[in-house]
C-alpha cells in the first residue's frame, strides 16, 4: 500500500455519527442540497464484497476531463481508499448527479498539482484546512512538500466519470 499510515484514526463515536449525516441526506434524496463540494462513494469492500458508503469532500473538478479529485485526510487508515484500489469502478453521486466512475490513485506529482490549484482558487480554505494535521503549512508549502504529503499521508484519487446513470439505488 502506498505511503505510510497516519497515527490518528478516522472519527468515531459522536464525531463519527456527525460524519454520517451527509450519507443520510443522500439516502433521503436530498443530495442536491449538498451541492458539488461533497461526493457520495458506493465502494466495494475488498475483503467482503459488500457495498459501503462514504461522503468525501471534492478538492477539485476538472470539467473538461469530467474528473473529480478527492483526498483521504486519514490516509490508508480509512477503508475507502484501500477499497478503491481493489475495486476502482464504483457508483457515486454528487448533488443530484448519479455516476459510474473509475477511481485512479494519483501520483504525488499529480496530487501536488491538484492541491496547488486548490490553494490558488481557495486561499482562505487552504489556510484553514488540514495542513497542520498533515505537518505542513498549506499556504507556504512548495511543490516538493505537497508531493511528500500526497506520497506519505494523504492519498488522492481522480474519479473519472464513465457514465451518468439514471436511477441507481443508493
Short mmCIF file of C-alpha atoms in Angstrom, two decimals:
data_model
loop_
_atom_site.label_atom_id
_atom_site.label_comp_id
_atom_site.label_asym_id
_atom_site.label_seq_id
_atom_site.Cartn_x
_atom_site.Cartn_y
_atom_site.Cartn_z
CA UNK A 1 0.00 0.00 0.00
CA UNK A 2 1.46 3.39 -0.98
CA UNK A 3 2.66 5.79 1.68
CA UNK A 4 2.95 5.41 5.42
CA UNK A 5 -0.15 5.43 7.63
CA UNK A 6 -1.15 8.35 9.80
CA UNK A 7 -1.12 7.83 13.54
CA UNK A 8 -4.55 9.37 14.04
CA UNK A 9 -7.70 7.34 13.46
CA UNK A 10 -10.78 8.31 11.46
CA UNK A 11 -13.57 9.82 13.56
CA UNK A 12 -15.67 7.55 15.75
CA UNK A 13 -18.28 8.00 18.46
CA UNK A 14 -20.28 11.24 18.26
CA UNK A 15 -17.95 12.75 15.65
CA UNK A 16 -18.33 9.60 13.57
CA UNK A 17 -22.13 9.94 13.77
CA UNK A 18 -21.92 13.56 12.63
CA UNK A 19 -19.73 12.45 9.72
CA UNK A 20 -22.57 10.13 8.63
CA UNK A 21 -25.11 12.97 8.23
CA UNK A 22 -24.33 13.66 4.55
CA UNK A 23 -24.98 9.98 3.77
CA UNK A 24 -28.41 10.34 5.34
CA UNK A 25 -29.05 13.41 3.16
CA UNK A 26 -28.23 11.37 0.06
CA UNK A 27 -30.40 8.45 1.17
CA UNK A 28 -33.34 10.81 1.69
CA UNK A 29 -32.90 12.16 -1.84
CA UNK A 30 -31.57 15.48 -0.53
CA UNK A 31 -28.07 15.19 -2.02
CA UNK A 32 -28.79 18.19 -4.21
CA UNK A 33 -28.73 20.37 -1.09
CA UNK A 34 -25.07 19.45 -0.55
CA UNK A 35 -24.01 20.97 -3.85
CA UNK A 36 -20.84 19.88 -5.59
CA UNK A 37 -18.48 20.04 -2.64
CA UNK A 38 -19.30 16.57 -1.29
CA UNK A 39 -19.47 13.30 -3.21
CA UNK A 40 -21.07 10.03 -2.10
CA UNK A 41 -18.97 6.97 -2.92
CA UNK A 42 -20.50 3.49 -3.01
CA UNK A 43 -17.30 1.48 -2.65
CA UNK A 44 -16.96 -2.28 -2.60
CA UNK A 45 -15.26 -3.94 0.37
CA UNK A 46 -12.02 -5.55 -0.74
CA UNK A 47 -12.48 -8.49 1.66
CA UNK A 48 -16.27 -8.85 1.94
CA UNK A 49 -17.51 -7.61 -1.42
CA UNK A 50 -20.19 -5.64 0.43
CA UNK A 51 -21.12 -2.15 -0.68
CA UNK A 52 -20.15 0.62 1.76
CA UNK A 53 -20.87 4.31 1.59
CA UNK A 54 -18.76 7.32 2.47
CA UNK A 55 -19.09 11.01 1.68
CA UNK A 56 -15.86 12.88 1.00
CA UNK A 57 -15.00 16.45 0.09
CA UNK A 58 -14.27 17.24 -3.54
CA UNK A 59 -10.95 19.04 -3.83
CA UNK A 60 -11.44 19.90 -7.48
CA UNK A 61 -13.49 19.08 -10.56
CA UNK A 62 -11.91 19.18 -13.99
CA UNK A 63 -14.95 19.75 -16.20
CA UNK A 64 -13.03 19.18 -19.44
CA UNK A 65 -11.97 15.70 -18.29
CA UNK A 66 -15.12 15.20 -16.15
CA UNK A 67 -12.90 14.07 -13.29
CA UNK A 68 -13.47 14.75 -9.59
CA UNK A 69 -10.41 14.88 -7.33
CA UNK A 70 -10.67 13.68 -3.74
CA UNK A 71 -8.25 13.11 -0.86
CA UNK A 72 -8.25 10.77 2.11
CA UNK A 73 -7.42 13.04 5.06
CA UNK A 74 -6.95 9.93 7.24
CA UNK A 75 -4.67 8.23 4.75
CA UNK A 76 -4.98 4.50 4.39
CA UNK A 77 -6.36 4.22 7.94
CA UNK A 78 -9.71 4.81 6.24
CA UNK A 79 -11.11 1.78 4.50
CA UNK A 80 -12.43 3.50 1.40
CA UNK A 81 -9.03 4.27 -0.21
CA UNK A 82 -7.96 0.65 0.11
CA UNK A 83 -11.30 -0.48 -1.28
CA UNK A 84 -10.93 1.86 -4.28
CA UNK A 85 -7.54 0.32 -5.03
CA UNK A 86 -9.16 -3.15 -5.11
CA UNK A 87 -12.39 -2.16 -6.87
CA UNK A 88 -11.89 1.11 -8.74
CA UNK A 89 -15.15 1.14 -10.73
CA UNK A 90 -17.91 2.34 -8.42
CA UNK A 91 -21.20 4.21 -8.31
CA UNK A 92 -21.07 7.76 -6.97
CA UNK A 93 -23.38 10.72 -6.55
CA UNK A 94 -22.60 14.41 -6.43
CA UNK A 95 -25.56 16.66 -5.83
CA UNK A 96 -28.32 15.15 -7.97
CA UNK A 97 -25.86 13.67 -10.48
CA UNK A 98 -25.55 9.87 -10.28
CA UNK A 99 -22.44 8.44 -11.87
CA UNK A 100 -20.30 5.45 -12.59
CA UNK A 101 -16.67 6.43 -12.01
CA UNK A 102 -13.29 4.81 -12.28
CA UNK A 103 -11.05 5.73 -9.33
CA UNK A 104 -7.40 6.28 -10.15
CA UNK A 105 -4.76 6.80 -7.47
CA UNK A 106 -2.86 9.99 -8.29
CA UNK A 107 0.90 10.13 -8.32
CA UNK A 108 2.47 12.52 -5.79
CA UNK A 109 3.15 14.93 -8.67
CA UNK A 110 -0.47 14.84 -9.85
CA UNK A 111 -1.78 15.24 -6.30
CA UNK A 112 0.52 18.19 -5.62
CA UNK A 113 -0.73 19.86 -8.81
CA UNK A 114 -4.35 19.45 -7.65
CA UNK A 115 -3.50 20.85 -4.19
CA UNK A 116 -1.64 23.83 -5.68
CA UNK A 117 -4.62 24.57 -7.89
CA UNK A 118 -6.96 24.30 -4.87
CA UNK A 119 -4.76 26.69 -2.90
CA UNK A 120 -4.86 29.25 -5.71
CA UNK A 121 -8.64 29.02 -6.11
CA UNK A 122 -9.47 28.88 -2.36
CA UNK A 123 -6.68 30.58 -0.37
CA UNK A 124 -8.77 31.06 2.79
CA UNK A 125 -9.96 27.45 2.83
CA UNK A 126 -6.38 26.26 2.27
CA UNK A 127 -5.24 28.35 5.26
CA UNK A 128 -7.92 26.85 7.50
CA UNK A 129 -7.68 23.31 6.13
CA UNK A 130 -5.87 20.28 7.48
CA UNK A 131 -2.34 21.49 6.79
CA UNK A 132 -1.21 21.43 10.43
CA UNK A 133 -2.61 17.90 10.76
CA UNK A 134 -0.63 16.91 7.66
CA UNK A 135 2.51 18.54 9.05
CA UNK A 136 2.74 21.37 6.52
CA UNK A 137 1.76 24.98 6.13
CA UNK A 138 -0.52 24.64 3.09
CA UNK A 139 -0.21 28.30 2.16
CA UNK A 140 3.59 28.14 2.01
CA UNK A 141 4.38 24.53 1.05
CA UNK A 142 6.19 24.16 -2.23
CA UNK A 143 5.58 21.50 -4.84
CA UNK A 144 8.03 19.08 -3.19
CA UNK A 145 6.34 19.50 0.22
CA UNK A 146 2.91 18.83 -1.26
CA UNK A 147 4.24 15.82 -3.14
CA UNK A 148 5.57 14.40 0.13
CA UNK A 149 2.18 14.87 1.79
CA UNK A 150 0.39 13.06 -1.04
CA UNK A 151 3.01 10.28 -1.08
CA UNK A 152 3.24 9.74 2.69
CA UNK A 153 -0.02 10.86 4.30
CA UNK A 154 -2.90 11.89 2.05
CA UNK A 155 -3.62 9.61 -0.89
CA UNK A 156 -5.52 11.38 -3.63
CA UNK A 157 -7.75 9.92 -6.31
CA UNK A 158 -9.15 11.10 -9.58
CA UNK A 159 -12.70 9.87 -10.11
CA UNK A 160 -13.04 9.70 -13.88
CA UNK A 161 -16.71 9.75 -14.89
CA UNK A 162 -17.54 6.78 -17.11
CA UNK A 163 -21.26 7.44 -17.42
CA UNK A 164 -24.11 9.37 -15.90
CA UNK A 165 -26.67 6.88 -14.66
CA UNK A 166 -30.43 7.15 -14.44
CA UNK A 167 -31.96 5.67 -11.30
CA UNK A 168 -29.29 3.99 -9.22
CA UNK A 169 -30.49 2.67 -5.90
CA UNK A 170 -28.32 4.06 -3.12
#
